[in-house]
XYZ file of C-alpha atoms in Angstrom:
724
model
C -45.450 -13.176 12.238
C -42.437 -14.844 10.665
C -42.841 -17.239 7.710
C -40.763 -20.445 7.393
C -39.241 -21.264 3.993
C -36.741 -23.795 2.700
C -34.894 -23.416 -0.571
C -31.718 -23.684 -2.596
C -29.536 -20.659 -3.433
C -29.344 -20.389 -7.213
C -27.249 -17.238 -7.551
C -25.817 -14.397 -5.485
C -26.859 -10.969 -6.811
C -24.912 -8.995 -4.219
C -23.000 -9.660 -1.014
C -21.041 -7.324 1.275
C -18.226 -9.328 2.830
C -17.786 -6.951 5.755
C -21.423 -6.843 6.896
C -22.705 -10.122 5.436
C -25.690 -8.332 3.808
C -26.747 -10.395 0.798
C -29.238 -10.311 -2.053
C -29.765 -13.826 -3.460
C -32.074 -15.671 -5.827
C -33.475 -18.800 -4.148
C -35.500 -21.720 -5.567
C -38.274 -22.628 -3.127
C -40.393 -25.776 -3.506
C -43.893 -25.121 -4.816
C -42.955 -21.866 -6.615
C -42.119 -21.786 -10.290
C -40.101 -18.582 -10.195
C -37.039 -17.743 -8.094
C -37.652 -15.579 -5.045
C -35.419 -12.667 -4.011
C -33.984 -13.127 -0.520
C -32.333 -10.259 1.388
C -30.570 -10.238 4.758
C -27.351 -11.154 6.525
C -26.146 -14.526 5.240
C -22.777 -16.006 6.153
C -20.656 -16.610 3.018
C -23.622 -17.721 0.881
C -22.834 -20.258 -1.853
C -24.829 -21.193 -4.985
C -26.224 -24.705 -4.510
C -26.462 -24.322 -0.723
C -29.765 -25.376 0.905
C -31.037 -23.007 3.600
C -33.981 -23.071 6.015
C -35.169 -19.478 6.585
C -37.558 -17.624 8.837
C -38.528 -14.062 7.990
C -41.193 -11.906 6.370
C -42.324 -10.832 2.940
C -41.712 -7.177 2.128
C -42.272 -5.036 -0.979
C -39.350 -2.919 -2.172
C -40.513 0.239 -4.043
C -38.061 -0.447 -6.881
C -37.334 -4.215 -6.829
C -40.742 -5.544 -5.835
C -41.470 -8.548 -3.605
C -38.593 -9.791 -1.425
C -38.205 -12.220 1.462
C -36.365 -10.530 4.351
C -34.452 -13.147 6.371
C -34.412 -12.811 10.151
C -32.842 -16.209 10.956
C -31.588 -19.044 8.802
C -29.761 -22.364 8.977
C -27.498 -23.890 6.356
C -28.475 -27.414 5.274
C -26.584 -30.038 3.296
C -27.538 -29.780 -0.413
C -30.203 -32.410 -1.076
C -30.086 -32.888 -4.836
C -27.324 -33.965 -7.184
C -27.726 -30.623 -8.974
C -27.443 -28.770 -5.670
C -24.274 -30.648 -4.698
C -22.692 -29.863 -8.071
C -23.520 -26.133 -7.740
C -22.277 -26.186 -4.139
C -18.884 -27.735 -4.954
C -18.401 -25.788 -8.188
C -19.033 -22.395 -6.578
C -15.427 -21.837 -5.481
C -16.119 -23.053 -1.942
C -13.337 -25.635 -2.016
C -9.923 -24.753 -3.386
C -9.012 -27.347 -6.009
C -12.583 -27.907 -7.245
C -14.041 -25.767 -10.017
C -17.260 -26.219 -12.045
C -15.778 -28.823 -14.428
C -14.226 -30.938 -11.661
C -17.429 -30.630 -9.571
C -19.411 -32.074 -12.516
C -16.998 -35.027 -12.775
C -17.059 -35.755 -9.024
C -20.863 -35.590 -8.796
C -21.124 -37.633 -11.995
C -19.095 -40.361 -10.257
C -20.601 -40.351 -6.747
C -24.021 -38.723 -7.180
C -25.934 -38.030 -3.966
C -23.159 -39.664 -1.910
C -20.585 -37.065 -3.046
C -20.431 -35.059 0.206
C -20.326 -38.252 2.265
C -17.367 -39.501 0.161
C -15.468 -36.218 0.612
C -16.169 -36.251 4.353
C -15.336 -39.907 5.124
C -13.601 -41.539 2.109
C -11.786 -38.686 0.397
C -9.117 -41.003 -1.059
C -11.850 -42.335 -3.405
C -11.654 -39.051 -5.332
C -8.694 -40.689 -7.112
C -11.366 -42.611 -9.080
C -12.270 -39.335 -10.819
C -10.355 -38.389 -13.984
C -7.863 -35.567 -13.366
C -7.632 -35.979 -9.580
C -4.314 -37.244 -8.253
C -2.721 -37.500 -4.842
C -1.632 -33.830 -4.709
C -5.085 -32.496 -5.588
C -6.736 -34.838 -3.072
C -4.464 -33.356 -0.413
C -5.441 -29.817 -1.483
C -9.162 -30.668 -1.459
C -8.928 -32.420 1.929
C -7.257 -29.421 3.574
C -9.679 -26.971 1.947
C -12.692 -29.061 3.039
C -11.482 -29.244 6.653
C -10.533 -25.558 6.705
C -13.908 -24.584 5.248
C -15.764 -26.338 8.081
C -13.645 -24.517 10.682
C -13.869 -21.208 8.804
C -17.662 -21.564 8.776
C -17.600 -21.940 12.596
C -15.432 -18.798 12.825
C -17.816 -16.983 10.469
C -20.843 -17.888 12.584
C -19.029 -16.806 15.761
C -17.966 -13.455 14.233
C -21.389 -12.820 12.699
C -22.902 -13.311 16.162
C -20.543 -10.607 17.429
C -21.239 -8.092 14.689
C -18.380 -8.787 12.261
C -18.924 -9.718 8.615
C -17.729 -12.970 7.089
C -15.117 -11.185 4.950
C -12.642 -11.194 7.834
C -13.181 -14.832 8.848
C -10.765 -16.345 6.321
C -8.008 -13.902 7.307
C -8.550 -14.564 11.023
C -8.525 -18.321 10.413
C -5.357 -17.980 8.314
C -3.682 -16.150 11.237
C -4.775 -18.351 14.136
C -6.042 -21.629 12.611
C -8.106 -23.837 14.928
C -7.349 -21.427 17.825
C -9.277 -18.582 16.113
C -12.353 -18.508 18.328
C -10.336 -19.042 21.532
C -7.947 -16.168 20.658
C -10.782 -13.782 19.817
C -12.650 -14.651 23.026
C -9.538 -14.194 25.165
C -8.303 -10.907 23.643
C -10.121 -9.548 20.568
C -7.742 -6.563 20.529
C -5.016 -8.846 19.176
C -6.855 -8.729 15.848
C -5.980 -5.052 15.422
C -2.231 -5.758 15.404
C -2.187 -9.288 13.965
C -4.641 -9.192 11.036
C -4.278 -6.710 8.161
C -7.547 -4.878 7.510
C -8.950 -5.287 11.024
C -8.312 -2.138 12.992
C -8.900 -1.229 16.612
C -12.458 -0.018 15.963
C -13.544 -3.390 14.544
C -11.782 -5.254 17.370
C -13.462 -2.902 19.849
C -16.908 -3.775 18.468
C -16.196 -7.479 18.942
C -14.875 -6.867 22.456
C -18.018 -4.933 23.408
C -20.209 -7.839 22.247
C -18.007 -10.213 24.276
C -18.561 -8.119 27.398
C -15.242 -6.253 27.714
C -15.743 -3.068 29.746
C -14.896 0.361 28.341
C -12.103 0.936 30.854
C -10.644 -2.587 30.834
C -6.839 -2.626 30.814
C -6.701 -4.644 27.588
C -8.940 -2.126 25.797
C -7.142 1.015 26.938
C -3.660 -0.423 26.311
C -4.702 -1.565 22.821
C -6.322 1.832 22.259
C -3.118 3.744 23.062
C -1.167 1.522 20.666
C -3.872 2.073 18.035
C -3.699 5.874 18.375
C 0.116 5.823 18.125
C -0.109 3.568 15.047
C -2.587 5.954 13.408
C -0.233 8.861 14.145
C 2.671 6.873 12.654
C 0.541 6.392 9.520
C 0.298 10.204 9.395
C 4.117 10.379 9.443
C 4.906 10.954 13.138
C 7.788 8.997 14.678
C 6.721 10.097 18.160
C 3.901 12.233 19.541
C 3.963 14.776 22.379
C 2.730 13.236 25.655
C -0.076 15.652 26.583
C -1.708 15.865 23.122
C -1.498 12.041 22.922
C -3.321 11.611 26.246
C -6.003 14.043 25.033
C -6.442 12.165 21.734
C -6.780 8.861 23.647
C -9.403 10.422 25.947
C -11.456 11.522 22.924
C -11.209 8.216 21.060
C -11.550 5.792 23.993
C -14.016 7.787 26.076
C -12.310 7.006 29.408
C -10.765 9.150 32.142
C -7.280 10.605 31.846
C -6.079 8.663 34.916
C -7.030 5.316 33.318
C -5.058 6.228 30.166
C -1.981 7.346 32.114
C -1.955 4.092 34.136
C -2.319 2.027 30.925
C 0.475 4.021 29.230
C 2.769 3.362 32.196
C 1.939 -0.359 32.012
C 2.776 -0.706 28.307
C 5.911 1.417 28.839
C 6.982 -1.052 31.573
C 6.286 -3.869 29.098
C 8.560 -2.027 26.603
C 5.804 -1.679 24.009
C 6.154 2.113 24.043
C 8.908 4.491 25.157
C 8.177 7.734 27.012
C 11.225 9.985 26.679
C 12.104 13.440 27.965
C 12.988 15.525 24.906
C 15.387 18.455 25.129
C 13.774 21.705 24.029
C 16.058 23.540 21.595
C 13.831 26.356 20.385
C 13.622 24.751 16.944
C 10.108 23.400 16.948
C 10.257 21.185 20.036
C 9.114 23.763 22.626
C 5.765 22.033 23.055
C 7.245 18.553 23.429
C 8.951 18.209 26.787
C 7.974 14.549 26.728
C 7.472 12.357 23.671
C 5.819 8.943 23.307
C 7.145 6.431 20.784
C 6.078 2.999 19.687
C 9.116 1.002 20.832
C 10.253 0.026 17.323
C 10.354 3.673 16.189
C 12.325 4.791 19.236
C 14.922 2.061 18.709
C 15.104 2.772 14.967
C 15.527 6.551 15.337
C 18.276 6.247 17.973
C 20.057 3.600 15.922
C 19.925 5.694 12.715
C 21.653 8.593 14.488
C 24.294 6.326 16.029
C 25.071 4.550 12.746
C 25.283 7.746 10.701
C 27.694 9.105 13.316
C 29.735 5.875 13.155
C 29.841 6.025 9.342
C 31.246 9.552 9.434
C 33.895 8.632 11.998
C 35.047 5.287 10.574
C 38.151 5.331 8.328
C 37.532 5.417 4.590
C 38.451 2.239 2.716
C 38.921 4.089 -0.599
C 42.438 5.497 -1.191
C 42.960 9.256 -1.563
C 43.216 10.430 -5.170
C 43.961 13.660 -7.000
C 40.472 15.188 -7.256
C 41.381 17.602 -10.075
C 42.759 14.806 -12.263
C 39.754 12.617 -11.429
C 37.343 15.355 -12.569
C 39.308 15.942 -15.802
C 39.408 12.196 -16.484
C 35.686 11.628 -15.925
C 34.708 14.588 -18.115
C 36.673 12.970 -20.926
C 35.060 9.601 -20.260
C 31.541 11.050 -20.337
C 32.318 13.561 -23.124
C 30.809 16.433 -21.115
C 31.881 19.541 -19.270
C 30.649 19.507 -15.690
C 29.229 22.708 -14.196
C 31.042 24.163 -11.146
C 28.409 22.808 -8.729
C 28.626 19.360 -10.312
C 32.426 19.403 -9.998
C 32.021 20.309 -6.334
C 29.651 17.355 -5.887
C 32.125 14.930 -7.489
C 34.998 16.276 -5.334
C 32.828 15.937 -2.190
C 31.945 12.336 -3.045
C 35.652 11.483 -3.269
C 36.433 13.327 -0.050
C 33.494 12.529 2.306
C 32.274 9.283 3.868
C 28.689 10.506 4.059
C 27.032 12.888 1.612
C 23.642 14.090 0.352
C 22.979 15.349 -3.194
C 19.633 17.105 -3.546
C 17.983 19.080 -6.319
C 14.949 19.273 -8.572
C 14.426 17.844 -12.077
C 16.898 18.848 -14.785
C 19.644 19.864 -12.324
C 22.031 17.060 -13.255
C 21.723 14.582 -10.373
C 21.979 11.608 -12.736
C 25.078 13.085 -14.440
C 26.800 13.367 -11.043
C 25.865 9.786 -10.115
C 27.338 8.565 -13.411
C 30.532 10.552 -12.870
C 30.952 9.218 -9.325
C 30.352 5.625 -10.470
C 32.936 6.017 -13.270
C 35.634 7.316 -10.913
C 35.036 4.762 -8.163
C 34.755 1.857 -10.614
C 38.121 2.854 -12.145
C 39.592 2.566 -8.639
C 38.269 -1.003 -8.383
C 35.755 -0.001 -5.720
C 32.711 -2.233 -5.177
C 29.743 0.044 -6.030
C 26.158 -0.845 -5.033
C 23.105 1.090 -6.246
C 19.588 0.922 -4.811
C 16.275 2.798 -4.580
C 13.154 2.424 -2.447
C 10.811 1.226 -5.242
C 11.041 -1.161 -8.178
C 10.335 1.597 -10.695
C 12.962 3.913 -9.203
C 15.530 1.089 -9.179
C 14.748 0.246 -12.809
C 15.108 3.888 -13.808
C 18.423 4.111 -11.944
C 19.712 1.020 -13.807
C 18.707 2.485 -17.179
C 20.304 5.866 -16.408
C 23.630 4.478 -15.134
C 24.104 1.180 -16.958
C 24.754 -0.447 -13.559
C 22.445 -2.881 -11.781
C 20.251 -1.232 -9.150
C 17.965 -3.118 -6.785
C 15.161 -2.145 -4.479
C 16.399 -1.665 -0.919
C 14.183 -4.546 0.251
C 15.622 -6.937 -2.317
C 19.177 -5.775 -1.670
C 18.751 -6.469 2.055
C 17.428 -9.972 1.224
C 14.221 -10.200 3.189
C 13.263 -13.797 4.041
C 9.938 -14.657 5.655
C 11.198 -18.164 6.455
C 14.275 -16.900 8.291
C 12.384 -13.958 9.775
C 13.470 -10.563 8.488
C 16.264 -8.960 6.475
C 19.267 -11.217 6.087
C 21.721 -8.359 5.566
C 22.691 -6.604 8.800
C 25.773 -5.770 10.890
C 26.576 -9.504 11.249
C 26.133 -10.146 7.532
C 26.842 -6.755 5.887
C 26.520 -5.818 2.240
C 29.608 -6.311 0.093
C 30.161 -2.680 -0.876
C 32.603 0.186 -0.529
C 30.307 2.777 -2.103
C 26.530 2.788 -1.592
C 24.388 5.203 -3.637
C 20.657 5.448 -2.847
C 18.373 7.332 -5.236
C 14.942 8.813 -4.360
C 16.145 9.072 -0.749
C 13.223 11.352 0.236
C 11.030 8.230 0.123
C 12.993 6.346 2.786
C 11.118 6.192 6.088
C 12.541 5.653 9.567
C 12.180 1.869 9.705
C 13.663 1.250 6.245
C 16.605 3.590 6.906
C 17.275 1.724 10.162
C 17.516 -1.614 8.328
C 19.598 -0.105 5.501
C 22.198 1.431 7.831
C 22.555 -1.822 9.775
C 23.755 -3.496 6.567
C 26.229 -0.837 5.316
C 29.795 -1.672 6.439
C 31.403 1.127 8.543
C 34.267 1.709 6.088
C 31.895 2.285 3.121
C 31.049 5.642 1.576
C 27.298 6.363 1.658
C 25.676 8.845 -0.765
C 21.972 9.721 -0.617
C 20.443 11.343 -3.710
C 16.969 12.844 -3.642
C 14.684 15.818 -4.000
C 14.027 17.139 -0.501
C 11.197 19.379 -1.767
C 8.998 16.441 -2.722
C 6.465 14.944 -0.334
C 8.096 13.120 2.577
C 8.019 9.330 2.874
C 4.672 7.522 3.098
C 5.953 5.805 6.256
C 6.789 7.613 9.490
C 9.672 10.071 9.569
C 11.322 12.751 7.459
C 14.762 11.179 7.262
C 16.333 13.022 4.315
C 15.155 16.445 5.511
C 16.275 15.749 9.109
C 19.713 14.675 7.881
C 20.058 17.849 5.780
C 18.822 20.143 8.557
C 21.114 18.598 11.166
C 24.119 20.379 9.646
C 26.250 17.312 10.392
C 26.302 15.814 6.898
C 27.889 17.258 3.739
C 25.026 18.466 1.500
C 25.266 19.518 -2.152
C 22.138 21.323 -3.341
C 21.767 21.628 -7.125
C 19.624 24.496 -8.400
C 20.851 25.199 -11.943
C 18.575 23.889 -14.707
C 20.646 22.715 -17.662
C 20.001 23.895 -21.207
C 18.389 20.698 -22.493
C 16.084 20.510 -19.455
C 15.037 24.142 -19.984
C 13.322 23.031 -23.201
C 10.843 21.061 -21.096
C 7.933 23.037 -19.675
C 7.505 20.239 -17.104
C 10.967 20.996 -15.692
C 10.596 24.785 -15.932
C 7.168 24.719 -14.279
C 8.277 22.310 -11.547
C 10.942 24.811 -10.495
C 8.465 27.708 -10.724
C 6.023 25.834 -8.480
C 8.807 24.987 -6.025
C 9.704 28.697 -5.867
C 6.096 29.665 -5.131
C 5.376 30.970 -8.628
C 2.461 30.056 -10.903
C 3.530 27.840 -13.825
C 3.329 28.823 -17.476
C -0.102 27.488 -18.461
C 0.187 27.640 -22.257
C 2.945 25.852 -24.207
C 4.899 28.176 -26.521
C 4.754 27.719 -30.285
C 2.435 25.630 -32.451
C 3.865 22.139 -31.863
C 2.988 19.638 -29.177
C 4.042 20.742 -25.702
C 4.642 18.669 -22.593
C 2.610 20.721 -20.054
C -1.066 21.725 -20.370
C -3.662 23.271 -18.078
C -7.375 22.815 -18.880
C -9.641 25.314 -17.099
C -12.782 23.652 -15.696
C -14.538 24.163 -12.352
C -17.343 21.554 -12.573
C -16.153 18.302 -10.891
C -18.427 16.052 -12.993
C -17.095 17.695 -16.164
C -13.506 17.293 -14.910
C -14.219 13.578 -14.409
C -15.643 13.270 -17.945
C -12.642 15.100 -19.479
C -10.128 12.920 -17.589
C -11.769 9.728 -18.901
C -11.822 11.167 -22.432
C -8.161 12.246 -22.212
C -7.000 8.833 -20.990
C -9.102 6.749 -23.334
C -8.861 8.739 -26.537
C -7.303 12.199 -26.797
C -3.826 11.590 -25.351
C -3.281 8.143 -27.005
C -4.409 9.548 -30.375
C -2.336 12.744 -30.197
C 0.776 11.600 -28.320
C 0.814 7.833 -28.903
C 0.790 6.882 -25.206
C -0.835 3.622 -24.103
C -3.917 4.505 -22.005
C -3.198 1.916 -19.281
C 0.577 1.422 -19.213
C 1.733 4.977 -20.001
C -0.896 7.339 -18.567
C -1.253 7.749 -14.805
C -3.990 9.813 -13.171
C -2.849 11.374 -9.874
C -5.256 13.017 -7.453
C -4.924 14.700 -4.052
C -7.862 12.893 -2.420
C -9.587 9.508 -2.121
C -13.247 10.533 -1.975
C -15.377 12.812 -4.119
C -16.137 12.978 -7.845
C -12.461 13.287 -8.795
C -11.088 11.227 -5.923
C -9.188 7.958 -6.315
C -12.243 5.713 -5.832
C -14.585 7.313 -8.381
C -11.827 7.857 -10.939
C -10.862 4.179 -10.753
C -14.459 3.011 -11.194
C -14.982 5.236 -14.244
C -11.586 4.495 -15.830
C -12.061 0.757 -15.302
C -15.392 0.954 -17.161
C -13.815 2.953 -19.989
C -10.557 1.012 -20.387
C -11.236 -2.600 -19.448
C -14.016 -4.493 -21.286
C -13.075 -7.880 -19.708
C -15.992 -9.987 -18.398
C -14.144 -12.189 -15.897
C -14.040 -10.538 -12.465
C -13.986 -11.046 -8.711
C -15.314 -8.718 -6.002
C -13.418 -8.389 -2.742
C -13.324 -5.671 -0.073
C -15.580 -3.294 -1.981
C -13.503 -3.486 -5.202
C -14.426 -5.408 -8.340
C -11.232 -6.626 -10.015
C -11.322 -7.634 -13.672
C -8.926 -9.557 -15.847
C -6.196 -7.164 -17.167
C -6.924 -4.517 -14.528
C -4.128 -2.171 -13.468
C -3.695 -2.605 -9.696
C -1.477 -1.388 -6.856
C -0.145 -3.146 -3.756
C -0.963 -1.093 -0.628
C 1.143 -2.818 2.042
C 4.615 -4.331 2.163
C 4.344 -8.083 1.580
C 7.821 -9.477 2.124
C 6.704 -13.032 1.410
C 5.629 -12.088 -2.113
C 8.428 -9.486 -2.503
C 5.793 -6.926 -3.459
C 5.794 -3.580 -1.689
C 3.543 -0.629 -0.929
C 3.071 1.366 -4.160
C 4.098 -1.372 -6.639
C 1.859 -1.401 -9.747
C 0.938 -4.548 -11.674
C -1.635 -6.069 -14.058
C -4.076 -8.910 -13.346
C -3.121 -11.733 -15.692
C -5.377 -14.573 -14.488
C -8.353 -15.139 -12.192
C -8.372 -18.807 -11.171
C -11.672 -19.744 -9.502
C -10.610 -23.392 -9.073
C -7.522 -22.604 -6.992
C -9.101 -19.410 -5.642
C -6.206 -17.212 -6.610
C -5.470 -14.210 -8.784
C -2.192 -13.946 -10.699
C -0.794 -10.403 -10.854
C 2.229 -9.471 -12.951
C 4.671 -7.000 -11.366
C 7.672 -6.016 -13.527
C 7.478 -9.213 -15.626
C 7.096 -11.391 -12.490
C 3.855 -13.319 -11.858
C 2.753 -13.232 -8.215
C -0.154 -15.409 -6.932
C -2.712 -13.926 -4.510
C -5.228 -16.020 -2.625
C -8.683 -14.468 -2.659
C -8.292 -13.641 1.057
C -5.187 -11.522 0.259
C -6.927 -9.245 -2.233
C -7.498 -6.531 0.387
C -3.789 -5.740 -0.168
C -4.678 -4.680 -3.738
C -6.550 -1.649 -5.110
C -7.284 -0.446 -8.637
C -4.526 1.852 -9.932
C -5.833 3.642 -13.018
C -5.823 6.569 -10.580
C -3.653 6.787 -7.450
C -2.988 9.388 -4.781
C -0.014 11.702 -5.279
C 1.587 10.199 -2.143
C 1.462 6.716 -3.694
C 3.180 7.980 -6.867
C 6.454 8.816 -5.074
C 9.540 7.251 -6.600
C 7.747 6.574 -9.881
C 7.908 8.340 -13.212
C 5.237 7.974 -15.869
C 5.285 8.919 -19.566
C 2.113 10.965 -18.978
C 0.432 12.337 -15.840
C -3.073 13.804 -15.481
C -4.073 15.616 -12.288
C -7.345 17.292 -11.242
C -6.909 20.579 -9.331
C -10.114 21.848 -7.743
C -10.828 24.106 -4.782
C -12.741 21.236 -3.125
C -9.258 19.769 -2.511
C -8.089 22.903 -0.668
C -7.449 21.113 2.655
C -4.936 18.827 0.936
C -3.434 21.271 -1.541
C 0.171 22.013 -0.622
C 3.108 23.197 -2.679
C 5.113 20.005 -2.204
C 2.100 17.915 -3.299
C 1.649 19.897 -6.539
C 5.428 19.847 -7.121
C 5.626 16.078 -6.539
C 2.759 15.423 -8.977
C 4.317 17.539 -11.740
C 7.740 15.903 -11.348
C 6.193 12.427 -11.810
C 5.500 13.188 -15.497
C 8.336 12.405 -17.896
C 6.811 13.323 -21.254
C 3.464 14.997 -20.564
C 1.644 16.651 -17.655
C -2.000 17.726 -17.961
C -3.728 19.559 -15.113
C -7.507 20.011 -15.152
C -9.260 22.404 -12.795
C -9.081 26.014 -11.769
C -6.211 28.472 -11.628
C -7.536 29.430 -8.175
C -7.008 25.884 -6.856
C -3.537 25.804 -8.403
C -2.705 29.145 -6.742
C -3.987 27.864 -3.373
C -1.731 24.804 -3.599
C 1.361 26.700 -4.706
C 0.791 29.385 -2.072
C 0.557 26.858 0.753
C 4.139 25.924 1.670
C 3.265 25.148 5.311
C 3.768 21.422 5.162
C 2.171 19.373 7.908
C 4.543 19.038 10.847
C 5.910 15.569 11.482
C 7.116 14.824 14.988
C 10.606 13.388 14.594
C 13.680 13.822 16.790
C 16.355 12.568 14.387
C 17.718 16.035 13.591
C 18.214 16.720 17.284
C 19.840 13.311 17.834
C 22.319 14.119 15.032
C 23.310 17.511 16.546
């Protein structure tokens, strides 16, 4: 039989935002001590009064607990309760100090004043017209968000998503979810098809409803795009949809035809050419990828055919002149690259570390600048752009910033109608550019401009869908200069030497020559828990003491996987404990973020001008305004609490996320438990991220497995064929 209790929440011990499961300490009348309450509570708040029905249970470890079956939130009854309630962070604009002042002024009538006479808050010291407006909006939003939370909780979704859903749809939230819960999967970051499907099932949507199957096909294609595919072969796609959706093939085919008619997907007959497309007589694209891929091919073709705006010059004299300017003697392959840049409208320079790519870029910039040509430099990430600026002495921007994204005006402002002011465009780290970004970039390059892509084609392909640089090289249509000679100075670095050995399928030299400090080390260890301990010790103490690197800013741990003892998640938890003693913290989406934490953005946020892979530091946690201030490249960016699912800890990151970045020191675990993910280009990419020091910890067997596996996962793209 259930027991009825009424009490006031004193503190929250634990709450899971996704499920709503909460452990709380509650003060119940007639009991001197606080009771432990467990169960699903909707966004519980200290100071909140709740009426509960449930049963007493005894936990083997934590003792007596009250397990809540049903509960109802009540208005706080006491002045103390109201102060706790308002000061808990519930209302943006009111923190503990301001809550004390407000309750001190209005006492038990505080909530009534906020509800009906909010302008009277001006009587409280420190509250002006602007803050009253903030509090009024937050109070009204909170009431509506609570309704959304209750509705979602009823349909099996935790309260953590309620704020994001409310932010997307406002007062229409419940109506939108009732009408088509599958919209959540495409509209709200963090809510995927599977979550939307759970809601839909609770709302009574049938398994084979058109809305479900159409949304399911789009979900499967989106998941495949996240794996790098621009399109997917028709038959394997139908089979995947059958497995995931659990409906008949005929239902899926009809739904695919419907969304193709609605131009949400494109089903295209692909010409078999015996070069890897034999199995794909028909390909299925999300519409945006189909348009982007076709447009990339057309614009590259147009660039090659359009007349060159730069006048012809004597290439031999230009090479002699630039060698004098740079006080160097260019190698034959470098001279060929400079000549090609002068001669061709479209060109790719590729090569590994130490092969002189930066020297060539500098030589090309010198020659073109002397001709009065407008030169523009860019790279996919902030770190790569900064490095390009430092290496050339010319300003380089991220591609996103160069194309002037504006959320207010809706999209990139630079395009064919408002092109970039440039006659020479040089893009570094071009292997990172995915299909969608290349589409937007090419739209903004004027036809008469010369376009040079520089990158290492042997690194991992872009995080986003496509394999643009490799497809362009393999098409045979674009002038390609491959650099493979390591220059004398670079040969002194074991990082550079070993990177090239790995790329050639050879085991690296594992012991640095001589007695001095080297820049490449391999520590043999096969016990994952011991590898974890050594990594923490290296980052916290051994490397800073011996090499002088800062443990947070200079040392980056890279790992092949997310889960496991040496995966991203565990490494971040352990490194956070070891490196960040700060007390102030906030928990969101399974992560606890602390003041001064090193964090990474995991999705492009054009509004904030922060992009997937950008690394920053938490500078302030503001409980009053419910925001966290994160510094990216000397720029403070505010995040509302609801936006923190775009952020993860970054003491350790995946190798994929490290693309385009260089770090003074890199540490990487290499164990056979990673064997599924170990590939030559992954090991090569990790090693080339280290500028001054690379330390690998693991087994030579795991290293050999990775280096021996050069069968990179196939990405379905058709760009190479479109360029033929």
